[in-house]
Amino acid sequence: MPDSQPQPPSSSNPSGSSGQPDPAALLLCGARLTDGRTVDVRLGGGRIEAVGTAGSLAPGPGRKGAARVDLGGYLLLAAPAEPHAHSDTALSAEQPGPVSYAPEDVQRRATEAALLQLGHGATAVRAHVRVGDVQGLGALGAVLQARRSLRGLAELTTVATPRLLTGVAGADGLAILRDALKMGASVVGGCPDLDPDPTGYVEAVLEVASEHGCPVDLHTDAADPARLSRLAAMAGGLRPGVTIGPCAGLARLNTEAASRIADQLAAAGVAVVCLPQGGCGGADRRGTAPVRLLRAAGVRVAAGSGALRDVSNPVGRGDPLEAAYLLASAHGLRPEDAYDAVSASARAVLGLPEVRVEAGFPAELLAVRGDRLSGALSLAYSRIVVHRGRVVARTSAVREYCNSSAAAAELGLPRQGRTELS
């Protein structure tokens, strides 16, 4: 069974000290890129310093040595990001009774969930956290504490998600939302579909986001074209940006109506996060947004995981590569476009800098066993994750077959495993 072990943070030695490798320098050797090249990649200071042909790179000027990682047999990619998680309810499906929102329980679940997602390759996670009602600000405080404990391993950002924002009952929600942003939430969220006045809810969210200079990330099924048109009209031009998801209702509209909405979202610069693995606690209906139609209209489409083993999806894996696999296998996207939805587009939705396997870009990388992207999405068992230029997680899988050596030799197949089973 694969075993993912995040690596603990290590202290930095001064460059050139004694004969020890500089932990700020890392040399990735013999990696395959998606264009077919086999390269060495030198990392330093959290960035990619150089990319050269295999065997061509030295540790770098002023360094007596550098840690080396052999990536022979691995495909090297920009690391994925998780744009839609629910850290406060993650890993709660098997617990008896209602979900516990005790701060210590939320912090433990949020930390474990982020480490699971890091093992899959997601070096950045955006977590939607409920505020108000019985949770108050306790769950948010617990997730923020988990964020602090994960510093150096993964980036965890929080979306404050109130239930009601309009009418008399919504006054408390607005106050809580503003308190959540002061407390450390960095994104304004919510679910307008659950408010008696969805348009008023969106207006309130956009107003608070404008006050604080925060991005917006809203849950909506997007099944009401008129409501979605109003949202696009209100959101147009808001910076640093508006994201909606999972928008499964768009797939239930006729093509003409869905195309018209897609054009409006594209014109307003509204991004869509779909959930190919299923629903989440903020959406009652399952399904996946029409990703090809949205992309054709020019909408930025990212893919998230949604529920990670909570009541909305007790078997949710929280694996970005599974989301990409489903976009390719079930929705007809090319592997390159499917992976873009969980990497480049997901990072853009999160407001993170672009990553390429080129000098000067952030060292946020994922190495997956395989030599082509299609194979990596199909059988992504062994993975090595790099965050800020350090290896922070490894997952290794070994498959063994009983008495397979003779057949493998006869057919010229690679031998699986190192021992034979009796």
Tab-separated table of C-alpha atoms in Angstrom:
chain	number	residue	atom	x	y	z
A	1	MET	CA	0.000	0.000	0.000
A	2	PRO	CA	1.424	3.451	-0.850
A	3	ASP	CA	2.874	5.242	2.156
A	4	SER	CA	3.128	9.021	2.010
A	5	GLN	CA	5.573	10.568	4.445
A	6	PRO	CA	5.790	14.376	4.497
A	7	GLN	CA	9.315	15.404	5.362
A	8	PRO	CA	9.805	17.628	8.423
A	9	PRO	CA	11.229	21.095	7.895
A	10	SER	CA	15.008	21.268	8.090
A	11	SER	CA	17.205	24.169	9.131
A	12	SER	CA	19.314	25.925	6.520
A	13	ASN	CA	23.087	25.807	6.631
A	14	PRO	CA	24.994	28.825	5.329
A	15	SER	CA	26.140	28.447	1.760
A	16	GLY	CA	29.626	26.992	1.553
A	17	SER	CA	29.757	25.769	5.183
A	18	SER	CA	32.050	22.750	5.821
A	19	GLY	CA	31.514	20.044	3.213
A	20	GLN	CA	27.825	19.490	3.754
A	21	PRO	CA	25.348	19.955	0.892
A	22	ASP	CA	23.524	23.265	1.029
A	23	PRO	CA	19.905	22.350	1.924
A	24	ALA	CA	18.790	25.344	-0.104
A	25	ALA	CA	20.233	23.638	-3.188
A	26	LEU	CA	18.608	20.555	-4.688
A	27	LEU	CA	19.500	18.795	-7.932
A	28	LEU	CA	16.772	16.747	-9.617
A	29	CYS	CA	18.507	14.323	-11.959
A	30	GLY	CA	17.275	12.552	-15.076
A	31	ALA	CA	13.663	13.741	-15.046
A	32	ARG	CA	11.451	13.403	-18.114
A	33	LEU	CA	9.486	16.481	-19.208
A	34	THR	CA	6.180	16.427	-21.060
A	35	ASP	CA	7.954	17.483	-24.275
A	36	GLY	CA	10.048	14.286	-24.140
A	37	ARG	CA	13.350	15.786	-22.965
A	38	THR	CA	15.329	14.199	-20.154
A	39	VAL	CA	16.839	16.907	-17.968
A	40	ASP	CA	18.499	17.848	-14.721
A	41	VAL	CA	16.853	20.632	-12.733
A	42	ARG	CA	18.694	22.666	-10.113
A	43	LEU	CA	16.660	24.317	-7.371
A	44	GLY	CA	17.763	27.023	-4.939
A	45	GLY	CA	16.134	29.665	-2.804
A	46	GLY	CA	12.707	28.220	-3.472
A	47	ARG	CA	13.013	28.659	-7.238
A	48	ILE	CA	14.230	26.796	-10.284
A	49	GLU	CA	17.775	27.983	-10.905
A	50	ALA	CA	18.601	26.055	-14.064
A	51	VAL	CA	17.342	23.326	-16.407
A	52	GLY	CA	19.874	21.442	-18.517
A	53	THR	CA	20.414	18.181	-20.338
A	54	ALA	CA	20.891	15.153	-18.100
A	55	GLY	CA	24.304	15.189	-16.436
A	56	SER	CA	25.079	18.775	-17.416
A	57	LEU	CA	24.353	20.676	-14.197
A	58	ALA	CA	26.734	21.292	-11.314
A	59	PRO	CA	25.553	22.228	-7.809
A	60	GLY	CA	26.062	25.910	-8.554
A	61	PRO	CA	28.579	28.672	-7.798
A	62	GLY	CA	29.783	28.900	-4.218
A	63	ARG	CA	28.391	25.470	-3.274
A	64	LYS	CA	30.508	22.482	-2.351
A	65	GLY	CA	27.640	20.123	-2.888
A	66	ALA	CA	23.917	19.818	-3.301
A	67	ALA	CA	21.370	17.204	-2.369
A	68	ARG	CA	20.522	15.007	-5.352
A	69	VAL	CA	17.282	13.223	-6.145
A	70	ASP	CA	17.301	10.615	-8.901
A	71	LEU	CA	14.166	11.103	-11.001
A	72	GLY	CA	14.970	8.474	-13.594
A	73	GLY	CA	11.665	6.949	-14.662
A	74	TYR	CA	9.677	9.944	-13.413
A	75	LEU	CA	7.732	12.637	-15.260
A	76	LEU	CA	8.337	16.105	-13.790
A	77	LEU	CA	5.369	18.493	-13.706
A	78	ALA	CA	4.316	21.767	-12.179
A	79	ALA	CA	2.733	20.839	-8.858
A	80	PRO	CA	-1.065	20.790	-8.708
A	81	ALA	CA	-3.079	22.967	-6.342
A	82	GLU	CA	-6.394	22.209	-4.633
A	83	PRO	CA	-8.825	25.098	-5.258
A	84	HIS	CA	-11.845	23.665	-3.429
A	85	ALA	CA	-11.477	21.773	-0.148
A	86	HIS	CA	-13.552	21.557	3.044
A	87	SER	CA	-10.961	21.188	5.764
A	88	ASP	CA	-13.367	21.700	8.661
A	89	THR	CA	-15.459	18.626	7.766
A	90	ALA	CA	-12.796	16.469	6.083
A	91	LEU	CA	-12.266	12.913	7.377
A	92	SER	CA	-15.450	13.002	9.445
A	93	ALA	CA	-17.624	10.472	7.584
A	94	GLU	CA	-16.851	7.537	9.860
A	95	GLN	CA	-17.360	9.406	13.106
A	96	PRO	CA	-20.582	8.519	14.949
A	97	GLY	CA	-23.135	11.269	15.369
A	98	PRO	CA	-22.909	14.868	14.148
A	99	VAL	CA	-19.594	16.287	12.970
A	100	SER	CA	-17.557	17.604	15.880
A	101	TYR	CA	-16.591	21.259	15.589
A	102	ALA	CA	-14.484	21.213	18.725
A	103	PRO	CA	-11.368	23.225	17.782
A	104	GLU	CA	-8.977	20.378	18.569
A	105	ASP	CA	-10.966	17.986	16.347
A	106	VAL	CA	-11.173	20.457	13.454
A	107	GLN	CA	-7.462	21.255	13.692
A	108	ARG	CA	-6.518	17.574	13.683
A	109	ARG	CA	-8.754	16.789	10.699
A	110	ALA	CA	-7.651	19.878	8.754
A	111	THR	CA	-3.981	19.079	9.304
A	112	GLU	CA	-4.357	15.432	8.340
A	113	ALA	CA	-6.412	16.340	5.266
A	114	ALA	CA	-3.819	18.870	4.083
A	115	LEU	CA	-1.044	16.288	4.511
A	116	LEU	CA	-3.042	13.714	2.534
A	117	GLN	CA	-3.516	16.237	-0.252
A	118	LEU	CA	0.145	17.188	-0.074
A	119	GLY	CA	1.062	13.538	-0.527
A	120	HIS	CA	-1.044	13.576	-3.695
A	121	GLY	CA	0.949	16.580	-4.918
A	122	ALA	CA	-1.120	19.623	-3.940
A	123	THR	CA	1.322	22.103	-2.440
A	124	ALA	CA	-1.427	24.731	-2.071
A	125	VAL	CA	-4.973	24.226	-0.765
A	126	ARG	CA	-7.924	26.622	-0.556
A	127	ALA	CA	-10.240	25.521	2.255
A	128	HIS	CA	-13.864	26.650	2.577
A	129	VAL	CA	-14.675	26.949	6.292
A	130	ARG	CA	-18.139	27.535	7.732
A	131	VAL	CA	-18.489	30.567	9.982
A	132	GLY	CA	-21.465	31.583	12.099
A	133	ASP	CA	-24.301	29.345	13.322
A	134	VAL	CA	-23.084	26.733	15.805
A	135	GLN	CA	-19.528	26.940	14.493
A	136	GLY	CA	-19.072	30.622	15.253
A	137	LEU	CA	-15.427	31.370	14.492
A	138	GLY	CA	-14.103	28.289	16.263
A	139	ALA	CA	-13.705	26.131	13.159
A	140	LEU	CA	-11.961	28.957	11.319
A	141	GLY	CA	-9.563	29.476	14.203
A	142	ALA	CA	-8.734	25.769	14.207
A	143	VAL	CA	-8.047	25.709	10.442
A	144	LEU	CA	-5.883	28.813	10.755
A	145	GLN	CA	-3.919	27.042	13.479
A	146	ALA	CA	-3.510	24.056	11.146
A	147	ARG	CA	-2.260	26.475	8.510
A	148	ARG	CA	0.429	27.730	10.860
A	149	SER	CA	1.521	24.211	11.771
A	150	LEU	CA	1.863	23.337	8.072
A	151	ARG	CA	4.100	26.278	7.227
A	152	GLY	CA	7.005	25.063	5.125
A	153	LEU	CA	5.115	21.958	4.008
A	154	ALA	CA	2.084	23.358	2.184
A	155	GLU	CA	0.140	26.585	1.703
A	156	LEU	CA	-3.339	26.460	3.264
A	157	THR	CA	-5.625	29.442	2.694
A	158	THR	CA	-9.129	29.850	4.089
A	159	VAL	CA	-12.458	30.971	2.664
A	160	ALA	CA	-14.941	32.320	5.231
A	161	THR	CA	-18.305	30.757	4.353
A	162	PRO	CA	-21.381	32.180	6.155
A	163	ARG	CA	-24.855	30.714	5.691
A	164	LEU	CA	-27.123	33.801	5.708
A	165	LEU	CA	-26.281	37.402	4.870
A	166	THR	CA	-29.630	39.113	4.174
A	167	GLY	CA	-32.554	40.189	6.311
A	168	VAL	CA	-32.620	40.283	10.099
A	169	ALA	CA	-30.987	36.861	10.384
A	170	GLY	CA	-28.253	37.907	7.991
A	171	ALA	CA	-27.042	40.791	10.125
A	172	ASP	CA	-25.176	38.413	12.425
A	173	GLY	CA	-23.728	36.633	9.388
A	174	LEU	CA	-22.319	39.894	8.022
A	175	ALA	CA	-20.736	40.739	11.367
A	176	ILE	CA	-19.222	37.260	11.623
A	177	LEU	CA	-17.924	37.488	8.056
A	178	ARG	CA	-16.099	40.741	8.765
A	179	ASP	CA	-14.696	39.291	11.995
A	180	ALA	CA	-13.501	36.231	10.060
A	181	LEU	CA	-11.500	38.412	7.680
A	182	LYS	CA	-9.959	40.306	10.582
A	183	MET	CA	-9.097	36.960	12.159
A	184	GLY	CA	-7.129	35.772	9.120
A	185	ALA	CA	-9.490	34.396	6.465
A	186	SER	CA	-8.211	35.598	3.103
A	187	VAL	CA	-11.181	34.906	0.810
A	188	VAL	CA	-14.874	35.852	1.091
A	189	GLY	CA	-17.150	32.914	0.361
A	190	GLY	CA	-20.645	31.622	0.904
A	191	CYS	CA	-23.586	29.892	-0.720
A	192	PRO	CA	-26.148	32.329	-2.141
A	193	ASP	CA	-28.417	29.432	-3.149
A	194	LEU	CA	-29.218	28.856	0.551
A	195	ASP	CA	-30.178	32.459	1.321
A	196	PRO	CA	-33.788	33.660	0.862
A	197	ASP	CA	-32.390	36.536	-1.217
A	198	PRO	CA	-29.575	35.091	-3.381
A	199	THR	CA	-28.987	38.368	-5.238
A	200	GLY	CA	-28.794	40.306	-1.995
A	201	TYR	CA	-26.375	37.699	-0.658
A	202	VAL	CA	-24.037	38.172	-3.643
A	203	GLU	CA	-24.256	41.955	-3.267
A	204	ALA	CA	-23.270	41.658	0.406
A	205	VAL	CA	-20.349	39.353	-0.368
A	206	LEU	CA	-19.022	41.617	-3.118
A	207	GLU	CA	-19.333	44.665	-0.887
A	208	VAL	CA	-17.371	43.036	1.957
A	209	ALA	CA	-14.762	41.727	-0.483
A	210	SER	CA	-14.346	45.186	-1.991
A	211	GLU	CA	-13.929	46.718	1.475
A	212	HIS	CA	-11.131	44.301	2.360
A	213	GLY	CA	-9.554	43.820	-1.078
A	214	CYS	CA	-10.238	40.072	-0.952
A	215	PRO	CA	-11.087	37.587	-3.690
A	216	VAL	CA	-14.508	35.927	-3.729
A	217	ASP	CA	-15.270	32.209	-3.971
A	218	LEU	CA	-18.946	31.228	-3.957
A	219	HIS	CA	-20.732	27.879	-3.911
A	220	THR	CA	-23.569	27.720	-6.419
A	221	ASP	CA	-25.270	25.014	-8.409
A	222	ALA	CA	-25.739	27.590	-11.205
A	223	ALA	CA	-29.053	26.100	-12.286
A	224	ASP	CA	-30.854	29.479	-12.525
A	225	PRO	CA	-29.718	31.378	-15.650
A	226	ALA	CA	-31.228	34.709	-14.579
A	227	ARG	CA	-29.564	34.542	-11.172
A	228	LEU	CA	-26.225	33.639	-12.714
A	229	SER	CA	-26.485	36.468	-15.223
A	230	ARG	CA	-26.993	38.923	-12.364
A	231	LEU	CA	-23.988	37.458	-10.555
A	232	ALA	CA	-21.805	37.882	-13.627
A	233	ALA	CA	-22.985	41.462	-14.094
A	234	MET	CA	-22.231	42.345	-10.465
A	235	ALA	CA	-18.876	40.532	-10.376
A	236	GLY	CA	-17.447	42.007	-13.561
A	237	GLY	CA	-14.293	43.979	-12.908
A	238	LEU	CA	-13.968	43.075	-9.228
A	239	ARG	CA	-10.342	42.522	-8.339
A	240	PRO	CA	-8.608	40.351	-7.215
A	241	GLY	CA	-11.251	38.136	-8.750
A	242	VAL	CA	-14.409	36.035	-8.409
A	243	THR	CA	-14.656	32.258	-8.523
A	244	ILE	CA	-17.806	30.137	-8.465
A	245	GLY	CA	-18.356	26.404	-8.235
A	246	PRO	CA	-19.200	23.630	-8.573
A	247	CYS	CA	-21.816	24.845	-11.128
A	248	ALA	CA	-23.170	21.372	-11.907
A	249	GLY	CA	-26.522	22.957	-12.758
A	250	LEU	CA	-25.038	24.475	-15.916
A	251	ALA	CA	-24.853	20.978	-17.367
A	252	ARG	CA	-28.623	20.594	-16.912
A	253	LEU	CA	-29.431	23.708	-18.945
A	254	ASN	CA	-30.033	23.539	-22.655
A	255	THR	CA	-26.990	24.279	-24.773
A	256	GLU	CA	-28.151	27.733	-25.838
A	257	ALA	CA	-28.770	28.915	-22.263
A	258	ALA	CA	-25.533	27.394	-20.977
A	259	SER	CA	-23.532	28.975	-23.808
A	260	ARG	CA	-25.044	32.391	-23.111
A	261	ILE	CA	-24.120	32.107	-19.417
A	262	ALA	CA	-20.614	30.926	-20.302
A	263	ASP	CA	-20.105	33.976	-22.490
A	264	GLN	CA	-21.250	36.249	-19.661
A	265	LEU	CA	-18.924	34.589	-17.153
A	266	ALA	CA	-16.010	34.890	-19.555
A	267	ALA	CA	-16.711	38.578	-20.183
A	268	ALA	CA	-16.884	39.237	-16.428
A	269	GLY	CA	-13.669	37.316	-15.753
A	270	VAL	CA	-15.422	34.894	-13.395
A	271	ALA	CA	-13.584	31.579	-12.982
A	272	VAL	CA	-15.342	28.247	-12.442
A	273	VAL	CA	-14.106	25.432	-10.219
A	274	CYS	CA	-15.730	22.112	-11.100
A	275	LEU	CA	-15.721	18.995	-8.910
A	276	PRO	CA	-15.325	15.909	-11.135
A	277	GLN	CA	-15.115	13.586	-8.112
A	278	GLY	CA	-18.553	14.562	-6.790
A	279	GLY	CA	-20.329	17.169	-4.697
A	280	CYS	CA	-19.460	18.883	-1.450
A	281	GLY	CA	-21.158	20.220	1.636
A	282	GLY	CA	-21.945	23.534	-0.051
A	283	ALA	CA	-23.873	22.025	-2.972
A	284	ASP	CA	-26.926	19.776	-2.826
A	285	ARG	CA	-26.775	18.510	-6.393
A	286	ARG	CA	-24.073	16.289	-7.858
A	287	GLY	CA	-22.625	16.393	-11.315
A	288	THR	CA	-19.891	18.266	-13.130
A	289	ALA	CA	-20.010	21.616	-14.873
A	290	PRO	CA	-19.838	21.494	-18.712
A	291	VAL	CA	-16.092	22.021	-18.816
A	292	ARG	CA	-15.666	21.889	-22.593
A	293	LEU	CA	-18.429	24.429	-23.200
A	294	LEU	CA	-16.994	26.770	-20.557
A	295	ARG	CA	-13.451	26.475	-21.879
A	296	ALA	CA	-14.627	27.111	-25.436
A	297	ALA	CA	-16.242	30.347	-24.257
A	298	GLY	CA	-12.985	31.493	-22.669
A	299	VAL	CA	-13.891	30.828	-19.023
A	300	ARG	CA	-10.971	29.835	-16.810
A	301	VAL	CA	-11.897	26.382	-15.527
A	302	ALA	CA	-10.106	24.753	-12.615
A	303	ALA	CA	-10.886	21.412	-11.029
A	304	GLY	CA	-11.092	20.664	-7.325
A	305	SER	CA	-11.726	17.632	-5.180
A	306	GLY	CA	-14.508	18.897	-2.909
A	307	ALA	CA	-15.379	16.493	-0.123
A	308	LEU	CA	-12.619	14.410	1.406
A	309	ARG	CA	-14.311	11.535	3.235
A	310	ASP	CA	-17.100	13.526	4.820
A	311	VAL	CA	-20.861	12.958	4.648
A	312	SER	CA	-21.029	14.503	1.169
A	313	ASN	CA	-18.588	11.930	-0.217
A	314	PRO	CA	-17.471	9.267	2.295
A	315	VAL	CA	-14.889	7.928	-0.178
A	316	GLY	CA	-13.548	11.248	-1.476
A	317	ARG	CA	-9.810	11.031	-2.131
A	318	GLY	CA	-8.822	14.672	-2.369
A	319	ASP	CA	-6.484	13.772	-5.238
A	320	PRO	CA	-5.950	16.407	-7.970
A	321	LEU	CA	-4.660	13.781	-10.395
A	322	GLU	CA	-7.898	11.838	-10.016
A	323	ALA	CA	-9.827	15.006	-10.846
A	324	ALA	CA	-7.667	15.433	-13.957
A	325	TYR	CA	-8.129	11.768	-14.851
A	326	LEU	CA	-11.910	12.154	-14.663
A	327	LEU	CA	-11.855	15.293	-16.826
A	328	ALA	CA	-9.928	13.343	-19.462
A	329	SER	CA	-11.780	10.029	-19.243
A	330	ALA	CA	-15.347	11.208	-18.634
A	331	HIS	CA	-15.393	14.675	-20.173
A	332	GLY	CA	-13.134	14.336	-23.193
A	333	LEU	CA	-10.394	16.800	-22.315
A	334	ARG	CA	-6.905	16.183	-23.622
A	335	PRO	CA	-4.579	15.023	-20.810
A	336	GLU	CA	-2.696	18.309	-21.090
A	337	ASP	CA	-5.878	20.363	-20.664
A	338	ALA	CA	-7.111	18.132	-17.850
A	339	TYR	CA	-3.856	18.562	-15.951
A	340	ASP	CA	-3.923	22.314	-16.577
A	341	ALA	CA	-7.246	22.427	-14.706
A	342	VAL	CA	-5.596	21.130	-11.526
A	343	SER	CA	-2.269	22.912	-11.944
A	344	ALA	CA	-1.878	26.162	-13.905
A	345	SER	CA	-5.563	27.132	-13.842
A	346	ALA	CA	-5.975	26.067	-10.215
A	347	ARG	CA	-2.948	28.143	-9.224
A	348	ALA	CA	-4.317	31.128	-11.144
A	349	VAL	CA	-7.654	30.837	-9.320
A	350	LEU	CA	-5.749	30.841	-6.025
A	351	GLY	CA	-3.790	33.920	-7.062
A	352	LEU	CA	-0.494	32.016	-7.062
A	353	PRO	CA	2.369	32.674	-9.490
A	354	GLU	CA	2.681	30.536	-12.598
A	355	VAL	CA	4.934	27.472	-12.443
A	356	ARG	CA	6.874	26.050	-15.374
A	357	VAL	CA	9.844	23.714	-15.385
A	358	GLU	CA	12.054	26.581	-16.489
A	359	ALA	CA	14.679	28.737	-14.812
A	360	GLY	CA	13.262	31.522	-12.672
A	361	PHE	CA	9.920	29.915	-11.845
A	362	PRO	CA	8.844	28.811	-8.341
A	363	ALA	CA	10.089	25.352	-7.347
A	364	GLU	CA	6.598	23.865	-6.852
A	365	LEU	CA	6.920	20.512	-8.577
A	366	LEU	CA	5.479	17.013	-8.751
A	367	ALA	CA	7.366	14.002	-10.069
A	368	VAL	CA	5.154	11.057	-11.041
A	369	ARG	CA	6.362	7.613	-12.077
A	370	GLY	CA	5.907	7.360	-15.842
A	371	ASP	CA	7.125	8.947	-19.049
A	372	ARG	CA	3.937	10.474	-20.486
A	373	LEU	CA	1.177	12.590	-19.001
A	374	SER	CA	-1.577	10.204	-20.060
A	375	GLY	CA	0.140	7.357	-18.234
A	376	ALA	CA	0.743	9.526	-15.181
A	377	LEU	CA	-2.958	10.361	-14.940
A	378	SER	CA	-3.842	6.703	-15.357
A	379	LEU	CA	-1.386	5.115	-12.886
A	380	ALA	CA	-0.052	7.855	-10.635
A	381	TYR	CA	1.022	5.624	-7.765
A	382	SER	CA	4.568	6.810	-6.986
A	383	ARG	CA	5.014	10.537	-6.446
A	384	ILE	CA	7.645	12.962	-5.164
A	385	VAL	CA	6.445	16.412	-4.125
A	386	VAL	CA	8.605	19.551	-4.033
A	387	HIS	CA	7.474	22.702	-2.213
A	388	ARG	CA	9.637	25.816	-2.061
A	389	GLY	CA	12.543	23.858	-3.457
A	390	ARG	CA	12.441	21.010	-0.905
A	391	VAL	CA	11.162	17.470	-1.133
A	392	VAL	CA	8.244	17.516	1.311
A	393	ALA	CA	6.470	14.225	0.536
A	394	ARG	CA	7.189	10.888	-1.107
A	395	THR	CA	4.752	8.144	-2.014
A	396	SER	CA	6.272	4.864	-3.213
A	397	ALA	CA	4.375	1.896	-4.590
A	398	VAL	CA	5.878	-1.495	-5.422
A	399	ARG	CA	3.827	-4.079	-7.260
A	400	GLU	CA	4.891	-7.717	-7.139
A	401	TYR	CA	3.630	-10.747	-9.063
A	402	CYS	CA	4.001	-14.365	-8.086
A	403	ASN	CA	6.345	-16.289	-10.455
A	404	SER	CA	6.357	-13.410	-12.945
A	405	SER	CA	10.069	-13.355	-13.815
A	406	ALA	CA	9.950	-16.039	-16.529
A	407	ALA	CA	6.986	-14.470	-18.330
A	408	ALA	CA	8.519	-11.018	-18.024
A	409	ALA	CA	11.814	-12.216	-19.479
A	410	GLU	CA	10.102	-14.064	-22.343
A	411	LEU	CA	7.993	-11.060	-23.332
A	412	GLY	CA	10.622	-8.433	-22.613
A	413	LEU	CA	8.517	-6.827	-19.895
A	414	PRO	CA	9.959	-4.864	-16.991
A	415	ARG	CA	10.121	-6.931	-13.835
A	416	GLN	CA	7.826	-5.701	-11.091
A	417	GLY	CA	9.126	-5.765	-7.539
A	418	ARG	CA	12.339	-7.079	-6.121
A	419	THR	CA	11.288	-10.447	-4.710
A	420	GLU	CA	9.063	-13.293	-5.786
A	421	LEU	CA	6.020	-14.190	-3.762
A	422	SER	CA	5.747	-17.739	-2.518
